[in-house]
Amino acid sequence: MMVANPELKKIEKTLKPLNFPTRFAVELCADCNLNCSMCHHDRMVRPKGVMPFGLWKKCADEIAEVAPRTDVWFSFCGEPLLEPELLLKMLTYGKSVGLRSLSVNTNGMLLYPEIGKRLLETGIQRIVFGIDGFSAEVFEKYRFGAKRDVVYHHVEELLKMRAEMDEGPEILVQFIVMDGNRHEIEAYKDYWFEKGATVKIRHMLSWGGQFETPLDIPAEDRIACPWALTMMHVFWDGRVPRCPGDTEGEEGVGNAWHDSLTDLWAALGGYRDKHIGHRFDELPDRCSECTDWMVGAAQRTRPDGTTFTVLPTEKGEL
């Protein structure tokens, strides 16, 4: 699948040096209940654990003070609903200190109705479900360990509860396009539009070159990586990796327990400058294998049929 080069050039025009990341990913826990084929999780060797509330409080307080509109995502290398009470506590605290944009990514298997109801009441902006197939055969091929009917039921129940509220989070179902599921996209869209969900279609990540993807952009058309230039991640133990492709934290710069997020972001400034300056030959070896700069924009379609393309540098995208 070729991503249009003009689209990448449009994305690059939005990239610029930032004093603070526009998106901040929180690894509430580093474990997962699934073993998805497109995810690096089963290859991870670093220790798994759960983020202490005190660490989140430190991060949330700083983000609220420095850049309260930062998109904060409970996502990355684990399933946040393995720790539902901690997730709810963290979201509630984030809203209480003034964070404007809080989101949760989940595989949906553990979002039982009683948890879903409380999640809707936290005041977050969006809930994203990773659902990469319409039929059970296709869905369970990619989301190994999940049950299609269970996940679909959980999302449908959440959509019903959301429909009864005057206001609440946007609920998205995300479809990562791969060779074996692209034929189900239209049936998938039709089904979820009828249920009231926003459908997000996106390309597959290589996770720093750990996976081959069907994306194929000539090297001379390479752009600065939007993920590296806009996002900061914090592992459950406070370590900050260089970028989302540094899934083991081998090239990180410090720890959020001891350093401010602002200082940690600044410490990675030289790395981002090389991207912006197209000095790609000076980047870490991992960057020569990574194709995530190719991913391009995601397409979102609301139930009313409104379709729009969201650049990875724009608000709400991850």
Short mmCIF file of C-alpha atoms in Angstrom, two decimals:
data_model
loop_
_atom_site.label_atom_id
_atom_site.label_comp_id
_atom_site.label_asym_id
_atom_site.label_seq_id
_atom_site.Cartn_x
_atom_site.Cartn_y
_atom_site.Cartn_z
CA MET A 1 0.00 0.00 0.00
CA MET A 2 1.51 3.29 -1.09
CA VAL A 3 0.94 6.40 1.00
CA ALA A 4 0.67 9.41 -1.29
CA ASN A 5 3.86 11.43 -1.13
CA PRO A 6 1.98 14.76 -1.28
CA GLU A 7 0.24 13.70 1.94
CA LEU A 8 3.61 13.18 3.64
CA LYS A 9 4.84 16.55 2.42
CA LYS A 10 1.70 18.14 3.84
CA ILE A 11 2.41 16.47 7.18
CA GLU A 12 6.00 17.66 7.18
CA LYS A 13 4.90 21.26 6.71
CA THR A 14 3.19 21.04 10.10
CA LEU A 15 6.33 19.86 11.90
CA LYS A 16 8.32 22.37 13.90
CA PRO A 17 10.42 22.54 17.07
CA LEU A 18 8.26 22.28 20.19
CA ASN A 19 9.02 23.38 23.73
CA PHE A 20 6.75 20.61 25.01
CA PRO A 21 5.19 17.57 23.32
CA THR A 22 1.70 17.91 21.91
CA ARG A 23 0.92 14.30 22.84
CA PHE A 24 1.91 12.37 25.95
CA ALA A 25 1.47 8.59 26.21
CA VAL A 26 1.12 7.01 29.65
CA GLU A 27 2.03 3.35 30.12
CA LEU A 28 -0.25 2.61 33.05
CA CYS A 29 0.94 -1.00 32.97
CA ALA A 30 3.33 -2.89 30.71
CA ASP A 31 1.33 -6.11 30.55
CA CYS A 32 -1.44 -7.18 28.20
CA ASN A 33 -4.15 -9.81 28.10
CA LEU A 34 -3.76 -10.33 24.34
CA ASN A 35 -0.98 -11.22 21.91
CA CYS A 36 -1.87 -9.24 18.80
CA SER A 37 0.01 -10.08 15.64
CA MET A 38 0.80 -6.46 14.76
CA CYS A 39 2.07 -5.53 18.23
CA HIS A 40 5.60 -5.76 19.59
CA HIS A 41 4.44 -6.69 23.09
CA ASP A 42 5.40 -10.37 22.95
CA ARG A 43 8.94 -9.36 21.96
CA MET A 44 9.40 -7.04 24.91
CA VAL A 45 12.11 -8.03 27.38
CA ARG A 46 12.12 -5.12 29.82
CA PRO A 47 10.42 -5.64 33.20
CA LYS A 48 6.65 -5.37 33.40
CA GLY A 49 4.91 -3.49 36.13
CA VAL A 50 2.23 -0.97 37.07
CA MET A 51 2.71 2.79 37.29
CA PRO A 52 2.46 4.13 40.86
CA PHE A 53 -0.19 6.80 41.26
CA GLY A 54 2.45 9.17 42.63
CA LEU A 55 4.33 9.11 39.34
CA TRP A 56 1.18 9.92 37.37
CA LYS A 57 0.38 12.72 39.81
CA LYS A 58 3.82 14.26 39.24
CA CYS A 59 3.39 14.07 35.47
CA ALA A 60 -0.19 15.33 35.47
CA ASP A 61 0.67 18.27 37.70
CA GLU A 62 3.46 19.40 35.39
CA ILE A 63 1.43 18.96 32.19
CA ALA A 64 -1.46 20.91 33.73
CA GLU A 65 0.89 23.74 34.61
CA VAL A 66 2.96 23.83 31.41
CA ALA A 67 0.60 22.70 28.62
CA PRO A 68 -2.87 21.65 29.82
CA ARG A 69 -4.12 21.14 26.25
CA THR A 70 -1.60 18.35 25.63
CA ASP A 71 -3.33 15.21 24.36
CA VAL A 72 -2.74 12.64 27.12
CA TRP A 73 -3.23 9.02 26.08
CA PHE A 74 -3.38 5.99 28.33
CA SER A 75 -1.77 3.73 25.81
CA PHE A 76 1.54 2.28 24.56
CA CYS A 77 2.87 -1.12 25.74
CA GLY A 78 0.04 -2.51 27.85
CA GLU A 79 -3.71 -2.79 28.35
CA PRO A 80 -4.85 -0.07 30.81
CA LEU A 81 -8.01 -1.97 31.79
CA LEU A 82 -5.91 -4.63 33.48
CA GLU A 83 -5.87 -2.00 36.25
CA PRO A 84 -9.37 -0.48 36.00
CA GLU A 85 -9.51 1.18 39.42
CA LEU A 86 -6.11 2.79 38.95
CA LEU A 87 -7.09 3.97 35.46
CA LEU A 88 -10.27 5.57 36.75
CA LYS A 89 -8.38 7.22 39.61
CA MET A 90 -5.76 8.59 37.22
CA LEU A 91 -8.35 9.97 34.81
CA THR A 92 -10.29 11.59 37.62
CA TYR A 93 -7.16 13.21 38.98
CA GLY A 94 -6.11 14.43 35.55
CA LYS A 95 -9.43 16.19 35.06
CA SER A 96 -9.27 17.65 38.57
CA VAL A 97 -5.95 19.42 37.90
CA GLY A 98 -7.09 20.84 34.57
CA LEU A 99 -5.93 18.46 31.83
CA ARG A 100 -8.10 19.23 28.81
CA SER A 101 -7.63 16.14 26.67
CA LEU A 102 -7.57 12.64 28.15
CA SER A 103 -8.01 9.49 26.07
CA VAL A 104 -7.90 5.73 26.57
CA ASN A 105 -6.85 3.05 24.06
CA THR A 106 -8.11 -0.44 24.85
CA ASN A 107 -8.63 -3.81 23.19
CA GLY A 108 -12.10 -3.93 24.76
CA MET A 109 -12.01 -7.42 26.25
CA LEU A 110 -12.09 -6.13 29.84
CA LEU A 111 -14.46 -3.21 29.42
CA TYR A 112 -17.38 -4.68 31.34
CA PRO A 113 -20.52 -2.49 31.54
CA GLU A 114 -19.97 -1.42 35.14
CA ILE A 115 -16.46 -0.19 34.29
CA GLY A 116 -17.65 1.36 31.05
CA LYS A 117 -20.29 3.41 32.83
CA ARG A 118 -17.74 4.81 35.26
CA LEU A 119 -15.31 5.50 32.42
CA LEU A 120 -17.92 7.55 30.60
CA GLU A 121 -18.44 9.62 33.73
CA THR A 122 -14.78 10.63 34.15
CA GLY A 123 -15.07 13.47 31.64
CA ILE A 124 -12.48 12.14 29.19
CA GLN A 125 -12.49 13.16 25.52
CA ARG A 126 -12.31 9.83 23.71
CA ILE A 127 -12.20 6.06 24.04
CA VAL A 128 -10.56 4.11 21.22
CA PHE A 129 -11.08 0.39 20.67
CA GLY A 130 -8.58 -1.61 18.62
CA ILE A 131 -10.83 -3.80 16.45
CA ASP A 132 -9.14 -4.94 13.26
CA GLY A 133 -11.77 -7.11 11.66
CA PHE A 134 -15.48 -7.60 11.13
CA SER A 135 -15.76 -11.40 11.07
CA ALA A 136 -14.64 -13.54 13.98
CA GLU A 137 -12.20 -15.36 11.69
CA VAL A 138 -10.35 -12.20 10.70
CA PHE A 139 -10.62 -10.35 14.01
CA GLU A 140 -9.34 -13.27 16.11
CA LYS A 141 -6.52 -13.93 13.65
CA TYR A 142 -4.99 -10.54 14.44
CA ARG A 143 -6.23 -9.96 18.01
CA PHE A 144 -5.00 -13.30 19.33
CA GLY A 145 -6.59 -14.16 22.65
CA ALA A 146 -9.63 -11.93 22.13
CA LYS A 147 -13.15 -13.02 21.27
CA ARG A 148 -14.87 -11.03 18.57
CA ASP A 149 -18.36 -11.32 20.01
CA VAL A 150 -17.22 -10.31 23.50
CA VAL A 151 -15.46 -7.18 22.27
CA TYR A 152 -18.30 -6.22 19.95
CA HIS A 153 -20.79 -6.64 22.79
CA HIS A 154 -18.77 -4.50 25.17
CA VAL A 155 -18.45 -1.68 22.64
CA GLU A 156 -22.13 -1.86 21.72
CA GLU A 157 -23.15 -1.64 25.37
CA LEU A 158 -20.87 1.37 25.87
CA LEU A 159 -22.36 3.08 22.82
CA LYS A 160 -25.86 2.55 24.21
CA MET A 161 -24.86 4.14 27.52
CA ARG A 162 -23.16 7.02 25.72
CA ALA A 163 -26.31 7.64 23.64
CA GLU A 164 -28.28 8.22 26.84
CA MET A 165 -25.91 10.99 27.98
CA ASP A 166 -26.20 14.65 27.07
CA GLU A 167 -22.44 14.82 26.65
CA GLY A 168 -19.51 12.48 26.94
CA PRO A 169 -16.48 11.08 25.12
CA GLU A 170 -16.28 10.28 21.46
CA ILE A 171 -16.14 6.51 20.96
CA LEU A 172 -13.96 5.29 18.11
CA VAL A 173 -13.32 1.86 16.67
CA GLN A 174 -9.90 1.68 15.06
CA PHE A 175 -9.13 -0.57 12.11
CA ILE A 176 -5.44 -1.14 11.30
CA VAL A 177 -5.29 -2.06 7.61
CA MET A 178 -3.37 -5.25 6.80
CA ASP A 179 -3.34 -7.59 3.82
CA GLY A 180 -5.71 -10.09 5.42
CA ASN A 181 -8.42 -7.71 6.62
CA ARG A 182 -8.76 -4.91 4.07
CA HIS A 183 -11.65 -6.71 2.33
CA GLU A 184 -13.79 -6.23 5.47
CA ILE A 185 -13.45 -2.45 5.74
CA GLU A 186 -16.76 -1.52 4.13
CA ALA A 187 -18.83 -4.05 6.11
CA TYR A 188 -17.03 -2.88 9.26
CA LYS A 189 -17.87 0.75 8.57
CA ASP A 190 -21.52 0.05 7.86
CA TYR A 191 -21.90 -1.96 11.05
CA TRP A 192 -20.32 0.57 13.38
CA PHE A 193 -21.94 3.64 11.82
CA GLU A 194 -25.31 2.10 12.57
CA LYS A 195 -24.24 1.63 16.21
CA GLY A 196 -23.10 5.23 16.57
CA ALA A 197 -19.31 4.86 16.61
CA THR A 198 -16.69 6.91 14.79
CA VAL A 199 -14.58 4.68 12.53
CA LYS A 200 -10.85 5.29 12.29
CA ILE A 201 -8.82 3.65 9.52
CA ARG A 202 -5.04 3.76 9.75
CA HIS A 203 -1.89 2.11 8.46
CA MET A 204 0.13 -0.40 10.46
CA LEU A 205 3.17 0.70 12.45
CA SER A 206 6.52 -1.06 12.20
CA TRP A 207 7.24 -0.28 15.89
CA GLY A 208 10.71 1.03 15.16
CA GLY A 209 11.39 -1.49 12.41
CA GLN A 210 10.33 -4.60 14.32
CA PHE A 211 7.64 -5.42 11.72
CA GLU A 212 7.53 -5.26 7.96
CA THR A 213 4.70 -3.16 6.60
CA PRO A 214 3.25 -2.85 3.11
CA LEU A 215 4.21 0.83 3.02
CA ASP A 216 6.86 1.62 0.40
CA ILE A 217 8.07 5.22 0.06
CA PRO A 218 11.35 6.00 -1.73
CA ALA A 219 14.15 6.95 0.64
CA GLU A 220 14.62 10.28 -1.14
CA ASP A 221 11.06 11.22 -0.15
CA ARG A 222 11.65 10.62 3.55
CA ILE A 223 10.21 13.19 5.93
CA ALA A 224 10.98 13.99 9.54
CA CYS A 225 9.19 11.51 11.80
CA PRO A 226 5.94 13.00 13.18
CA TRP A 227 5.96 10.53 16.07
CA ALA A 228 9.43 11.53 17.21
CA LEU A 229 8.78 15.25 16.88
CA THR A 230 5.44 15.48 18.69
CA MET A 231 5.20 12.65 21.23
CA MET A 232 6.65 11.81 24.63
CA HIS A 233 6.14 8.46 26.33
CA VAL A 234 6.63 7.49 29.93
CA PHE A 235 7.03 3.86 30.96
CA TRP A 236 5.35 2.53 34.10
CA ASP A 237 8.64 2.91 36.00
CA GLY A 238 9.20 6.51 34.92
CA ARG A 239 11.75 5.96 32.17
CA VAL A 240 11.30 8.08 29.06
CA PRO A 241 12.28 6.38 25.78
CA ARG A 242 13.70 8.30 22.85
CA CYS A 243 10.56 7.74 20.74
CA PRO A 244 7.74 5.17 20.39
CA GLY A 245 10.05 2.93 18.37
CA ASP A 246 12.40 2.65 21.37
CA THR A 247 10.11 0.12 23.02
CA GLU A 248 12.80 -1.18 25.38
CA GLY A 249 13.93 2.27 26.50
CA GLU A 250 17.47 1.55 25.33
CA GLU A 251 17.98 5.08 24.05
CA GLY A 252 16.11 7.09 26.65
CA VAL A 253 17.30 10.21 28.42
CA GLY A 254 16.17 9.96 32.01
CA ASN A 255 13.35 9.23 34.40
CA ALA A 256 10.20 11.22 35.13
CA TRP A 257 10.49 10.35 38.81
CA HIS A 258 13.65 12.47 39.05
CA ASP A 259 13.49 14.93 36.16
CA SER A 260 10.85 17.32 34.90
CA LEU A 261 9.07 16.38 31.68
CA THR A 262 10.17 19.72 30.25
CA ASP A 263 13.84 18.91 30.89
CA LEU A 264 13.48 15.40 29.51
CA TRP A 265 11.87 16.77 26.35
CA ALA A 266 14.66 19.31 25.98
CA ALA A 267 17.26 16.56 26.40
CA LEU A 268 15.90 14.93 23.24
CA GLY A 269 16.06 18.17 21.30
CA GLY A 270 19.22 17.29 19.40
CA TYR A 271 17.61 14.11 18.13
CA ARG A 272 14.56 16.02 16.90
CA ASP A 273 16.77 18.66 15.27
CA LYS A 274 18.39 15.95 13.12
CA HIS A 275 14.93 14.91 11.92
CA ILE A 276 13.87 18.46 11.11
CA GLY A 277 17.19 19.09 9.35
CA HIS A 278 16.88 15.83 7.35
CA ARG A 279 20.20 14.67 8.76
CA PHE A 280 18.88 11.14 8.71
CA ASP A 281 22.33 9.56 8.41
CA GLU A 282 23.13 10.93 11.89
CA LEU A 283 20.14 9.24 13.53
CA PRO A 284 20.42 6.04 15.63
CA ASP A 285 20.69 2.77 13.71
CA ARG A 286 17.11 1.90 14.66
CA CYS A 287 15.88 4.82 12.56
CA SER A 288 17.29 3.32 9.37
CA GLU A 289 15.07 0.26 9.85
CA CYS A 290 11.99 2.12 11.02
CA THR A 291 9.21 2.89 8.54
CA ASP A 292 6.85 4.62 10.93
CA TRP A 293 7.54 8.02 9.34
CA MET A 294 5.69 6.60 6.30
CA VAL A 295 2.44 5.90 8.13
CA GLY A 296 0.80 9.15 7.10
CA ALA A 297 -2.61 10.37 8.16
CA ALA A 298 -5.54 8.43 9.58
CA GLN A 299 -9.04 8.65 8.16
CA ARG A 300 -11.98 9.17 10.49
CA THR A 301 -15.63 8.91 9.58
CA ARG A 302 -18.41 9.85 11.95
CA PRO A 303 -21.78 8.08 11.97
CA ASP A 304 -23.34 10.99 10.04
CA GLY A 305 -20.99 10.23 7.16
CA THR A 306 -18.60 13.12 7.75
CA THR A 307 -15.14 11.95 6.71
CA PHE A 308 -11.97 13.80 7.48
CA THR A 309 -8.26 13.11 7.43
CA VAL A 310 -6.35 13.74 10.64
CA LEU A 311 -2.62 14.35 10.37
CA PRO A 312 -0.46 12.69 13.06
CA THR A 313 0.54 16.16 14.20
CA GLU A 314 -3.04 17.31 14.76
CA LYS A 315 -5.02 17.22 17.97
CA GLY A 316 -6.53 13.92 18.95
CA GLU A 317 -4.42 11.73 16.70
CA LEU A 318 -2.31 8.79 17.87
#
